[in-house]
Coordinates of C-alpha atoms and ligand atoms in Angstrom, one line a residue:
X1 CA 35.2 28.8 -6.1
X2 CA 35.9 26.3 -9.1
X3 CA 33.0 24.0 -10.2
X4 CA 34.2 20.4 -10.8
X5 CA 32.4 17.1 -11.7
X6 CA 30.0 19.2 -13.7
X7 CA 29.0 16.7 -16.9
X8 CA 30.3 17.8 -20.1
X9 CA 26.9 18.1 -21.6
X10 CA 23.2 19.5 -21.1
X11 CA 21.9 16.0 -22.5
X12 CA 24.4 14.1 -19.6
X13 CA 22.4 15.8 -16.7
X14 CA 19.4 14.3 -18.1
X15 CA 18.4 10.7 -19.2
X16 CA 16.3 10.3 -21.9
X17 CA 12.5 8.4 -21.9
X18 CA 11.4 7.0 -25.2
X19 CA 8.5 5.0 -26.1
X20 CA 8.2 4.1 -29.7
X21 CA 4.8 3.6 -31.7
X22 CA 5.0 2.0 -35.1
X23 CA 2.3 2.5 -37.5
X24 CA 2.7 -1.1 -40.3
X25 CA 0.8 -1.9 -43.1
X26 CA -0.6 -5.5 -43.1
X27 CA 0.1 -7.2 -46.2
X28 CA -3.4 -8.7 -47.2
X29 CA -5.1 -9.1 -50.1
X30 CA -8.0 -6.6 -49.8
X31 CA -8.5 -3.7 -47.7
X32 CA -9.6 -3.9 -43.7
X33 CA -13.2 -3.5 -44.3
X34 CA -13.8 -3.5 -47.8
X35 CA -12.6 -6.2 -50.6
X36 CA -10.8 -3.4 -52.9
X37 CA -7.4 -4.8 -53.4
X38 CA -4.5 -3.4 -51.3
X39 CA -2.5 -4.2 -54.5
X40 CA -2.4 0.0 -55.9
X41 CA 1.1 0.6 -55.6
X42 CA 1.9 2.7 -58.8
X43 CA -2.0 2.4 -60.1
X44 CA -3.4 5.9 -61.1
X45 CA -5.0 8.0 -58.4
X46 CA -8.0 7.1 -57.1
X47 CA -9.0 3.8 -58.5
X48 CA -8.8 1.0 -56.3
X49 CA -11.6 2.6 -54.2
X50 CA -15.5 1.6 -53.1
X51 CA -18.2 3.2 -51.6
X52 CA -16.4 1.8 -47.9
X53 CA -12.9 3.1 -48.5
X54 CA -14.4 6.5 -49.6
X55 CA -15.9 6.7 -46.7
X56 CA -19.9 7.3 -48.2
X57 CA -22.8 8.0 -46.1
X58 CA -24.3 4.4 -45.7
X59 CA -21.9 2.2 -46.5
X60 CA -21.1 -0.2 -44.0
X61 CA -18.1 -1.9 -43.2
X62 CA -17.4 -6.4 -43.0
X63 CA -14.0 -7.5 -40.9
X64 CA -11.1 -8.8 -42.8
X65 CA -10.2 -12.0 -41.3
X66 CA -6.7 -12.0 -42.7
X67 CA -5.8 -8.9 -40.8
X68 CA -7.1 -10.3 -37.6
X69 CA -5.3 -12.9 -38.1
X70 CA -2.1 -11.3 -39.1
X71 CA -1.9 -8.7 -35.2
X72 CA -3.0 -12.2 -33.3
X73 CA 0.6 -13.6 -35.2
X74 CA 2.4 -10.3 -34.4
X75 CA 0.9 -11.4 -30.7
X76 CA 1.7 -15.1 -30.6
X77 CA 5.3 -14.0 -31.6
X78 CA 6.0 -11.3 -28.7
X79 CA 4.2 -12.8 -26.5
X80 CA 1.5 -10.8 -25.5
X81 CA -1.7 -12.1 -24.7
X82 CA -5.2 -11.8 -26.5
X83 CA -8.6 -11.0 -25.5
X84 CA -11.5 -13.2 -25.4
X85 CA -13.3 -11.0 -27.1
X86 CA -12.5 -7.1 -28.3
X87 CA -14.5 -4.4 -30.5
X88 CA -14.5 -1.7 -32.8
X89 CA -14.1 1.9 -31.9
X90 CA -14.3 5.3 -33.2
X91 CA -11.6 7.4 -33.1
X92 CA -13.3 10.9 -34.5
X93 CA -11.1 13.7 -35.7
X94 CA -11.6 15.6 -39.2
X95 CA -8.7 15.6 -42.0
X96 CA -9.2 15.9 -45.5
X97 CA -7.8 12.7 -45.5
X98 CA -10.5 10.8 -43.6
X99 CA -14.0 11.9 -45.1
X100 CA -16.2 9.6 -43.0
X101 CA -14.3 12.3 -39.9
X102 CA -13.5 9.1 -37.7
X103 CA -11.2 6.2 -38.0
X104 CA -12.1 2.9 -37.1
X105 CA -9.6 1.8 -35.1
X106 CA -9.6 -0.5 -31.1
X107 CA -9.1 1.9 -28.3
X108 CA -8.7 -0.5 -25.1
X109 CA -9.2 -3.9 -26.0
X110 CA -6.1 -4.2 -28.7
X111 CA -5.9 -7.6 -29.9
X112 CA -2.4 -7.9 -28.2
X113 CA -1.3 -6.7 -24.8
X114 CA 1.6 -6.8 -22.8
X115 CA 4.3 -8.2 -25.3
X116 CA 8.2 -7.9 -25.4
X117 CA 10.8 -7.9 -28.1
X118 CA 14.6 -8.8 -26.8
X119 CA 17.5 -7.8 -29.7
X120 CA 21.1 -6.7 -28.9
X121 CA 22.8 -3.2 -28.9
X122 CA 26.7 -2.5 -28.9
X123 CA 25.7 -2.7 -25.0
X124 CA 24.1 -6.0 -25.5
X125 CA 20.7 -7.5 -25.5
X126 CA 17.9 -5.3 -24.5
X127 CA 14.4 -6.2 -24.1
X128 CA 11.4 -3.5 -24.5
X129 CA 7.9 -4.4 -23.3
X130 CA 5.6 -3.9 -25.7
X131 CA 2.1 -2.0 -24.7
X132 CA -0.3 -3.2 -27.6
X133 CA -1.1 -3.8 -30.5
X134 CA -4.2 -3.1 -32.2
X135 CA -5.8 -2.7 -35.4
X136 CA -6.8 0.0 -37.5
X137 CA -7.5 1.0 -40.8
X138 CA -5.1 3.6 -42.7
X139 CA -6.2 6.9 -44.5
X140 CA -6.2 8.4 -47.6
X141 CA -3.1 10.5 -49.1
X142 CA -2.5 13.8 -49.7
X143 CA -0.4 15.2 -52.9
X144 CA 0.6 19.1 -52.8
X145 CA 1.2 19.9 -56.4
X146 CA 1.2 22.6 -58.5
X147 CA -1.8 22.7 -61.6
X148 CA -1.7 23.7 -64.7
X149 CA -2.4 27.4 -64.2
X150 CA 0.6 27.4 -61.6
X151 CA -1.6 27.4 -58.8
X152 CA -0.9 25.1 -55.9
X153 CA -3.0 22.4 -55.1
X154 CA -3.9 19.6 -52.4
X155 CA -5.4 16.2 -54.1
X156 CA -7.0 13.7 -52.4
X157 CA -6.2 10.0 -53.4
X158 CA -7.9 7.3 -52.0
X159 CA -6.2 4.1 -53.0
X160 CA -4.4 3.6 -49.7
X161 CA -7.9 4.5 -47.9
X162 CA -9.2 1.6 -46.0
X163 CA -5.7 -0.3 -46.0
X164 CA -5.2 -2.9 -42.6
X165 CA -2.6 -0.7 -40.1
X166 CA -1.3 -2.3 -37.1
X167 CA -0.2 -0.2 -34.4
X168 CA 2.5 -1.1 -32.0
X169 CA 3.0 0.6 -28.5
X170 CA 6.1 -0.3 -26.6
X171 CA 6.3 1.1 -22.8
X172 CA 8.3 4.1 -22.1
X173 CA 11.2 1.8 -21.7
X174 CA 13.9 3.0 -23.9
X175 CA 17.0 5.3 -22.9
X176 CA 18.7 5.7 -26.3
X177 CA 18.7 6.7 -29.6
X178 CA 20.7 3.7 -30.8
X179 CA 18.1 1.3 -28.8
X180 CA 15.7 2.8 -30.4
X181 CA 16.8 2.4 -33.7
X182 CA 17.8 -1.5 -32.9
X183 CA 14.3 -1.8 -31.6
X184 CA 12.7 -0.4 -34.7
X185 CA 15.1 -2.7 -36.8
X186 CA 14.1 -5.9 -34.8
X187 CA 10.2 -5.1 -35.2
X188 CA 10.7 -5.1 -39.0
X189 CA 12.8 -8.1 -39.3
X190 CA 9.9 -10.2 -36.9
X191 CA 6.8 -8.7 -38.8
X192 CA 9.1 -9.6 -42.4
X193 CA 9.8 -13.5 -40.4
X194 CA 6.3 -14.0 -39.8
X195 CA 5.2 -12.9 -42.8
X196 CA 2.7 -10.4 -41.5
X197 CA 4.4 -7.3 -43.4
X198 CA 6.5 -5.8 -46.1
X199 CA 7.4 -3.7 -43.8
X200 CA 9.2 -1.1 -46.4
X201 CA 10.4 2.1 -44.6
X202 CA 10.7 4.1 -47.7
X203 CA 7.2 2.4 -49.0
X204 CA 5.4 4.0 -46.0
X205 CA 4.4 0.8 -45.4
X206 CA 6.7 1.0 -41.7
X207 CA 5.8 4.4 -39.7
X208 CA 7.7 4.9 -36.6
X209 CA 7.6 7.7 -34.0
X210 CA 9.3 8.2 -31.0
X211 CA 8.4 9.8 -27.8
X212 CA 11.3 11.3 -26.3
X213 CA 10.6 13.5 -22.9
X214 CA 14.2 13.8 -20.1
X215 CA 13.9 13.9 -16.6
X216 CA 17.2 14.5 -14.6
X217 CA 19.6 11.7 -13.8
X218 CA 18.6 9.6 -10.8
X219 CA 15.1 10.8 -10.4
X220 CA 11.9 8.9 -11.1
X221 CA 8.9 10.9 -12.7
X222 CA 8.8 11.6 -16.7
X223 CA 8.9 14.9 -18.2
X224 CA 7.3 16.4 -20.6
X225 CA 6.8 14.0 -24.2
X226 CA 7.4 15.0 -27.5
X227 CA 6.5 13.2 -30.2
X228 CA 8.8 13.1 -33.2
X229 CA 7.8 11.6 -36.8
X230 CA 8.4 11.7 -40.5
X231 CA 11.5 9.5 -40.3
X232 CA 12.1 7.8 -43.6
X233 CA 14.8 5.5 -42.4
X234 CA 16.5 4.0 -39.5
X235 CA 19.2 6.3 -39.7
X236 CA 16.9 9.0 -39.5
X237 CA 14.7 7.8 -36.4
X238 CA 18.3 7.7 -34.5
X239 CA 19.4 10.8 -35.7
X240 CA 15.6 12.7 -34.8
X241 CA 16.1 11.3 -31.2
X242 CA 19.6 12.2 -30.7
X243 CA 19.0 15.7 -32.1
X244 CA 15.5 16.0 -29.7
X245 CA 17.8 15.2 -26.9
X246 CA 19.9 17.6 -27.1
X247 CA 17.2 20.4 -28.0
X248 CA 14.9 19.3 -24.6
X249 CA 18.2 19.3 -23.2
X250 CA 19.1 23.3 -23.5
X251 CA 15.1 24.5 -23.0
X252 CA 15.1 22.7 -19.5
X253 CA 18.8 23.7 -18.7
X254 CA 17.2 27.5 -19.2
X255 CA 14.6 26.5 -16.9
X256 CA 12.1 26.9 -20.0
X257 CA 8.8 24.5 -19.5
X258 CA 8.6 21.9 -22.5
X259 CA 5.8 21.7 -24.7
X260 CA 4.2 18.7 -25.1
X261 CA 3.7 18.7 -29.0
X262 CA 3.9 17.0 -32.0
X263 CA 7.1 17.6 -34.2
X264 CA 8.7 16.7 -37.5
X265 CA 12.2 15.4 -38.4
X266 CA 13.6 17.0 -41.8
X267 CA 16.3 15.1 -42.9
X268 CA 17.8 17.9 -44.7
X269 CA 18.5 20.4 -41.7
X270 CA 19.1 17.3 -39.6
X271 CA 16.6 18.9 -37.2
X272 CA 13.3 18.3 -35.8
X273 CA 10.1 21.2 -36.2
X274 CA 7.1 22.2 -34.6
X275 CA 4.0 20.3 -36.4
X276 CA 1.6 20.9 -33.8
X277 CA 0.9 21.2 -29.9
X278 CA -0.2 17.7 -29.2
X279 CA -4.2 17.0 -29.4
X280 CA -5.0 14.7 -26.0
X281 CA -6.7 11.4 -26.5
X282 CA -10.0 13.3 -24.8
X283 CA -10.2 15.2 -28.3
X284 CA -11.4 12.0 -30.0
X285 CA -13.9 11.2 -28.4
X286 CA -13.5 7.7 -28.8
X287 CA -16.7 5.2 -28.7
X288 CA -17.7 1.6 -29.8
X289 CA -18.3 1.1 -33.5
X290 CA -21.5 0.8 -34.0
X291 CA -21.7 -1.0 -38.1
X292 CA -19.5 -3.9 -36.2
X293 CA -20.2 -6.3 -33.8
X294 CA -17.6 -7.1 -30.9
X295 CA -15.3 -9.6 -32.4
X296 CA -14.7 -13.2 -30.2
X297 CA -11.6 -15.0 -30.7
X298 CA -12.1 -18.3 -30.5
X299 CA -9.1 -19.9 -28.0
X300 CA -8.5 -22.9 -30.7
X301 CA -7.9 -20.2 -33.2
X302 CA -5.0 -18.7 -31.3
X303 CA -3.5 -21.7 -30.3
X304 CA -3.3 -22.9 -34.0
X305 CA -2.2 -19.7 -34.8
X306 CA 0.6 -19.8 -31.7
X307 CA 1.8 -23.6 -33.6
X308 CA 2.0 -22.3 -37.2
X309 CA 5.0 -19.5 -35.8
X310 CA 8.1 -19.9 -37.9
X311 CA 11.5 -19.6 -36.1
X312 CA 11.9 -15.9 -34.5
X313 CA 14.8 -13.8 -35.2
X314 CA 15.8 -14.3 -31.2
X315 CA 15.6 -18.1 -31.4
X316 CA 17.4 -18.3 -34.3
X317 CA 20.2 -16.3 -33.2
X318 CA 20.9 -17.7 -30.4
X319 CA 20.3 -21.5 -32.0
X320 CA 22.8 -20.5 -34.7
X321 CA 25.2 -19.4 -31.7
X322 CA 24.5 -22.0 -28.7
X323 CA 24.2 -25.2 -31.3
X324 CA 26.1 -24.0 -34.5
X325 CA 29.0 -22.6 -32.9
X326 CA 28.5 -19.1 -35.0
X327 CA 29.5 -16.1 -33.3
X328 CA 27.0 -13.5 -32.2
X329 CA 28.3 -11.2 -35.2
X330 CA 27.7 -14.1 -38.0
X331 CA 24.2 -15.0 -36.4
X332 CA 23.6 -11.5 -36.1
X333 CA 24.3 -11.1 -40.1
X334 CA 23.0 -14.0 -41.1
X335 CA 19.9 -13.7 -39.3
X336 CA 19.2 -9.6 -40.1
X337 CA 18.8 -11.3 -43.9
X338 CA 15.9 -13.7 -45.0
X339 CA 17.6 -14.9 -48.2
X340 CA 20.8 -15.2 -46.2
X341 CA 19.0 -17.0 -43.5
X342 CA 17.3 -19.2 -46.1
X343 CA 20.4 -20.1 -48.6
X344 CA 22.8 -20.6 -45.0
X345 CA 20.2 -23.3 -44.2
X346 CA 19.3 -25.1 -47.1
X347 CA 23.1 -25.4 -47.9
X348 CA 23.6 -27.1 -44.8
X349 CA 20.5 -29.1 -45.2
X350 CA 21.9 -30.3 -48.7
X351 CA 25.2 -31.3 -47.4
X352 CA 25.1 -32.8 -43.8
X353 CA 29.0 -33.4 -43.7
X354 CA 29.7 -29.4 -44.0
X355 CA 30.5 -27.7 -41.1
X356 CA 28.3 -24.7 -40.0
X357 CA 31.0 -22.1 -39.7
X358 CA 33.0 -21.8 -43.0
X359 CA 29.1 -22.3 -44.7
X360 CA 28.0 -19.3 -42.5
X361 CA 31.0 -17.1 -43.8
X362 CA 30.2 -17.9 -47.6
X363 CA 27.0 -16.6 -47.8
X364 CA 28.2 -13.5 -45.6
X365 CA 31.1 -12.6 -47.5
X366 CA 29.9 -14.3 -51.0
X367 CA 26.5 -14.2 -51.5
X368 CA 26.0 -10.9 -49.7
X369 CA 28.8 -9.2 -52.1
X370 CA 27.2 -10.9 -55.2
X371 CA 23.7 -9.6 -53.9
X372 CA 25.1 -6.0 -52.8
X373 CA 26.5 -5.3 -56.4
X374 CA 23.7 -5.9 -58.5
X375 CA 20.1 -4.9 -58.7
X376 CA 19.0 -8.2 -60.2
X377 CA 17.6 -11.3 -58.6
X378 CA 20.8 -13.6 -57.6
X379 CA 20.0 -17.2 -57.7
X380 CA 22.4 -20.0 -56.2
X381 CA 21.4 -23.5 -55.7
X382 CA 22.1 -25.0 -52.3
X383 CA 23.2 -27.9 -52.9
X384 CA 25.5 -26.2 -55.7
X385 CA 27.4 -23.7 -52.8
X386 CA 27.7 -26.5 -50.6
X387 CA 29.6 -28.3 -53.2
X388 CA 31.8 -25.4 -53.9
X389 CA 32.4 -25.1 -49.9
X390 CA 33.0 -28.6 -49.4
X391 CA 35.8 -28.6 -52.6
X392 CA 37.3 -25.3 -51.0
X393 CA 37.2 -27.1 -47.4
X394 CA 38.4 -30.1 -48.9
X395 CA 42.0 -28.2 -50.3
X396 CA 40.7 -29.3 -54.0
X397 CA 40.4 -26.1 -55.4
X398 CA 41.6 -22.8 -54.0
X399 CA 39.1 -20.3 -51.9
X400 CA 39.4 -17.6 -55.2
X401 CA 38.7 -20.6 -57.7
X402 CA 36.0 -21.4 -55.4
X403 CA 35.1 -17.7 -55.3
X404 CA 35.2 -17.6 -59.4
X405 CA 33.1 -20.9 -59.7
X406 CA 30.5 -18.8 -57.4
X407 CA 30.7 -15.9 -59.8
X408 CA 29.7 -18.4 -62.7
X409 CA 27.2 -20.5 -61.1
X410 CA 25.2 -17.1 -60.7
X411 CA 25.7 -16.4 -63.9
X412 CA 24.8 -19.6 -65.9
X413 CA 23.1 -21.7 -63.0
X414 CA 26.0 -24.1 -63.9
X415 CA 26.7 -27.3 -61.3
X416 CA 29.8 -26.4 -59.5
X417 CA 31.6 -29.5 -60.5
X418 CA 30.9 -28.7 -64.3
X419 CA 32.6 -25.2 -63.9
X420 CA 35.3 -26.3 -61.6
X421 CA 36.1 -28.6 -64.9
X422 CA 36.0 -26.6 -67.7
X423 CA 38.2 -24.3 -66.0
X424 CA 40.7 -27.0 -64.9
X425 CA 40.7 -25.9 -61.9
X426 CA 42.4 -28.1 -59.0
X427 CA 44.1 -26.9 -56.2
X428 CA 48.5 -28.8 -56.1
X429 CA 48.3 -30.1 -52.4
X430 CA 50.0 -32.8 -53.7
X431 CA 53.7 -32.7 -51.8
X432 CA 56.2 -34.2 -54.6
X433 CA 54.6 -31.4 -57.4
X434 CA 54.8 -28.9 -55.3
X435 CA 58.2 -29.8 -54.7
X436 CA 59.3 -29.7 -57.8
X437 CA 57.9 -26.4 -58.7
X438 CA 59.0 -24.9 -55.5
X439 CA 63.0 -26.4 -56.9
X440 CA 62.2 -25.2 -60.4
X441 CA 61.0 -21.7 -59.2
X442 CA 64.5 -22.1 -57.0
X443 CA 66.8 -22.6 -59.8
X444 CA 65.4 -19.8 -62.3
X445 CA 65.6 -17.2 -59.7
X446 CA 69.3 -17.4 -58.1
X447 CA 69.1 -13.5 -57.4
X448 CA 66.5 -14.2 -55.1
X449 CA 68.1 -16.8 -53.5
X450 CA 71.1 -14.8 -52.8
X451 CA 69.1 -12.1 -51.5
X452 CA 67.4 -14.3 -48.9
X453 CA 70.7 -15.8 -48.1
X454 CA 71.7 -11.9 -47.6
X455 CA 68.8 -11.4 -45.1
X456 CA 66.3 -10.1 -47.0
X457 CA 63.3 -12.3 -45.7
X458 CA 60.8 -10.9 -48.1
X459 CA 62.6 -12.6 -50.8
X460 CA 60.7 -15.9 -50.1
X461 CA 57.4 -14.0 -50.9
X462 CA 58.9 -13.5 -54.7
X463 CA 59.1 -17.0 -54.9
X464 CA 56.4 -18.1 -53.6
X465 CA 54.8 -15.7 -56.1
X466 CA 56.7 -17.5 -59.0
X467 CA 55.3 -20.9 -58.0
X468 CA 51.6 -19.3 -57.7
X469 CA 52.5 -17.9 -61.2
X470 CA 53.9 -20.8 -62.9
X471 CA 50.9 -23.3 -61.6
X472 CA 48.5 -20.9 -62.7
X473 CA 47.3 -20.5 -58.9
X474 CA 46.7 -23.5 -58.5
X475 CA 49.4 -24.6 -56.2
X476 CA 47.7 -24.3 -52.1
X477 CA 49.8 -21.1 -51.2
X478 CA 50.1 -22.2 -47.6
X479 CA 52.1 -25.3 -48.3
X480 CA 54.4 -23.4 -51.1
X481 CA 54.8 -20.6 -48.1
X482 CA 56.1 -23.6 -46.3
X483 CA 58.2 -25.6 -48.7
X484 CA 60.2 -22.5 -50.0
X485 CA 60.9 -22.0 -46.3
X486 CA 62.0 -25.3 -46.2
X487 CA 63.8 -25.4 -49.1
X488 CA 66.3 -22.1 -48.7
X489 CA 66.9 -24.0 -44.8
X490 CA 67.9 -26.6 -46.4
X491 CA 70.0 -25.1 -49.1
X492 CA 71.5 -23.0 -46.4
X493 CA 75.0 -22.0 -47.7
X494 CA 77.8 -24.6 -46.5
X495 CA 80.2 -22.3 -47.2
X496 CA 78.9 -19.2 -45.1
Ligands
ADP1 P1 -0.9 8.7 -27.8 O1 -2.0 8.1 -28.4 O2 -1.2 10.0 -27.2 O3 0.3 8.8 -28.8 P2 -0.1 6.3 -26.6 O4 -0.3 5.9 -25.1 O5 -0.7 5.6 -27.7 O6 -0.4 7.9 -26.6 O7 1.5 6.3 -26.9 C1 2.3 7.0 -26.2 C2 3.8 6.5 -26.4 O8 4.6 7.4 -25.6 C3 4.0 5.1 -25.8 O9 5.0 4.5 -26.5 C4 4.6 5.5 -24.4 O10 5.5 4.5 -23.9 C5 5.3 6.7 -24.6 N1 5.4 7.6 -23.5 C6 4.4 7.9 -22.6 N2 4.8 8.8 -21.7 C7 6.1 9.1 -22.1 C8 7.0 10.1 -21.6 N3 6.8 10.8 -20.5 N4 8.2 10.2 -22.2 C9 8.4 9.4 -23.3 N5 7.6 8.5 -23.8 C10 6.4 8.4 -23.2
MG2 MG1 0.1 7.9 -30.5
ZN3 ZN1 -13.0 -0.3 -50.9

């Protein structure tokens, strides 16, 4: 008997289930329930710390306003709805980490339920409901290091103790690696738009895991959920899922039951480990907070809140698309990027006669390559680009003089026009000069005449690369493509 139709792979027979929870630092001033600064980044161990974020017997905790504020904006822009009122809860579990042995953190009234975030994937746009999102406040950090007697060592430092953490549960909604990725990517970009977070990966200050159980293809109930983390980067929470896939993939094709546990990606065997089996949410015992009153949102507050929303990443795109005539791959670009975004705009605003689309593919091609190769800030004035597109649009100077004048304004923060005349540069659109540099480039080069006259075609190119040559590059190549065409036609040999 031969076995046909059989899937090439383990992870084909299954489909994959992923939820992702993101763990993102709030980017207020002072801590969630203290007033130490949140500002420690670099500051020796151990300093930016109070009685509150080291957890003392006795100290009692005040709300940050700020931080409520910034989940009710995370809210307003997927959204979810808000409570009328929520509260404080314990979430008790001991780590070195946390001395006080709980966390305060919300367990069911999150300050945001039932949200949604729509971004596209190379199979187009997707949309992942979003569970929740509560806050909480983040722990201390542990350093493993060696002393001075060789010995190793865990140290406690408590700077990051106390700091505002939002946490973000979407539904078990997502079927890919790649969408999961996308959907991590979008978050960051919205909490960066809305000014709510940094939102730095490699900072720590964006913590994503994924949930990742199969269950075969075509049938309904979940399977068994792992829960992967310690992904530094996008690249690595694709890479986690798509290897966890695979491994769930071979244990259930044995027939092996799953573990439901917690696991860890290492980027440098490209595989993910066993941290530990996976504590339920019984084990912490959560229960209401009881240094903090329950917190009422007044409805006036939220609506303000739901007016003062910027533009969203989604609008934008398909604004830029639907009225702007971008493509979805420009928008895409242009949107992914806030100082993009920002310069692509203000250009436009600064010039009303330029057209969207060649202004759009200056700051992606341009600004993005002047950006990508240095580490310094890059600085171009609107209105100063705009006038560069509009003299490149306008056939006055070439797109590499334009390209050049670019270069310079970063440089020296000179106006375009000022550079564009200092260097001389104009672009010959003008047909009678062109003309005649086209005949003179004719005359000086009769071998290449007679070659094109021979049927060798790429002749003309020479040429046309003598007039570029001879005008300094000034000439619009386009038109001297056209007139040396012209030109040989009309010289076309009488005789032959
Ligand atoms: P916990 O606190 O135990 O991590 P949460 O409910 O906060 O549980 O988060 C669980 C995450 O796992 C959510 O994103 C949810 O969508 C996802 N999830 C739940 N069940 C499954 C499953 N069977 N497979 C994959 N993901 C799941
Ligand atoms: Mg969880
Ligand atoms: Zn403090």
């Amino acid at each position: 008997m031969v076995a046909t139709g059989h899937p090439e792979t383990a992870a084909e027979r299954y489909e994959a289930v992923i939820g992702i929870e993101v763990h993102c630092q709030l980017r207020t001033a002072s801590k969630m329930f203290c007033g130490c600064s949140t500002a420690y980044d670099g500051a020796p161990p151990n300093t930016y710390v109070c009685p509150v974020c080291l957890g003392l017997p006795g100290a009692l905790p005040t709300i940050n306003r700020q931080a409520v504020e910034y989940v009710l904006t995370t809210g307003a822009a997927i959204e979810a709805s808000a409570p009328a009122a929520t509260r404080w809860d314990r979430k008790n579990y001991f780590y070195p980490d946390l001395p006080k042995g709980y966390q305060i953190s919300q367990y069911d009234l999150p300050l945001a339920s039932l949200g949604r975030l729509t971004f596209d994937t190379s199979d187009g746009p997707f949309t992942v409901a979003i569970t929740r999102a509560h806050l909480e406040e983040d722990t201390a950090k542990l350093v493993h290091a060696t002393d001075a007697n060789g010995r190793k060592v865990s140290l406690v430092d408590f700077n990051r103790s106390g700091t505002p953490l939002m946490e973000v549960v979407t539904e078990p909604d997502i079927r890919t690696a790649e969408q999961a990725r996308r959907y991590a990517e979008e978050l960051q970009l919205l909490l960066r738009s809305i000014g709510v977070s940094d939102a730095d990966m490699e900072r720590g200050q964006l913590r994503v895991e994924a949930n990742v159980s199969l269950r075969p293809t075509g049938t309904e109930p979940f399977g068994t959920r792992v829960d992967v983390k310690n992904m530094n980067s996008f690249r690595a929470l694709e890479r986690a899922i798509a290897f966890e896939i695979e491994r769930q993939a071979v244990i259930l094709d044995a027939g092996e039951p799953l573990l439901q546990e917690t696991r860890g990606w290492s980027e440098e065997r490209g595989e993910t480990y066993r941290m530990r089996v996976k504590e339920t949410s019984d084990d912490y015992r959560d229960f209401p907070e009881p240094d903090l009153p329950p917190l009422h949102l007044d409805p006036a507050w939220i609506a303000e809140i739901r007016a003062r929303l910027p533009e969203l990443p989604e609008s934008r795109r398909t604004r830029y698309e639907a009225s702007l005539g971008l493509s979805a791959y420009d928008a895409a670009v242009l949107v992914a990027d806030p100082a993009a975004t920002a310069l692509f705009e203000d250009t436009l605003a600064a010039d009303p006669a330029l057209l969207a689309k060649p202004v759009a593919n200056w700051v992606i091609v341009e600004y993005l390559r002047i950006r990508n190769a240095t580490t310094e800030p890059v600085t171009i004035i609107p209105a100063e680009l705009g006038a560069i597109v509009g003299a490149v649009e306008a056939h006055s100077i070439s797109r590499a003089q334009g390209r050049e004048v670019l270069d310079a304004h970063v440089i020296t923060g000179a106006p375009a026009r000022a550079i564009i005349e200092e260097r001389g540069f104009r672009q010959i659109s003008d047909t009678s000069e062109l003309e005649s540099a086209v005949d003179a480039a004719l005359e000086a080069n009769p071998a290449a005449v007679a070659d094109y006259r021979a049927g060798k075609a790429q002749a003309v190119g020479f040429i046309v690369g003598q007039v570029m040559k001879a005008t300094r590059g000034q000439a619009n190549a386009a038109l001297v493509q056209s007139t040396v065409r012209e030109r040989l036609s009309e010289q076309a040999p009488k005789d032959g």
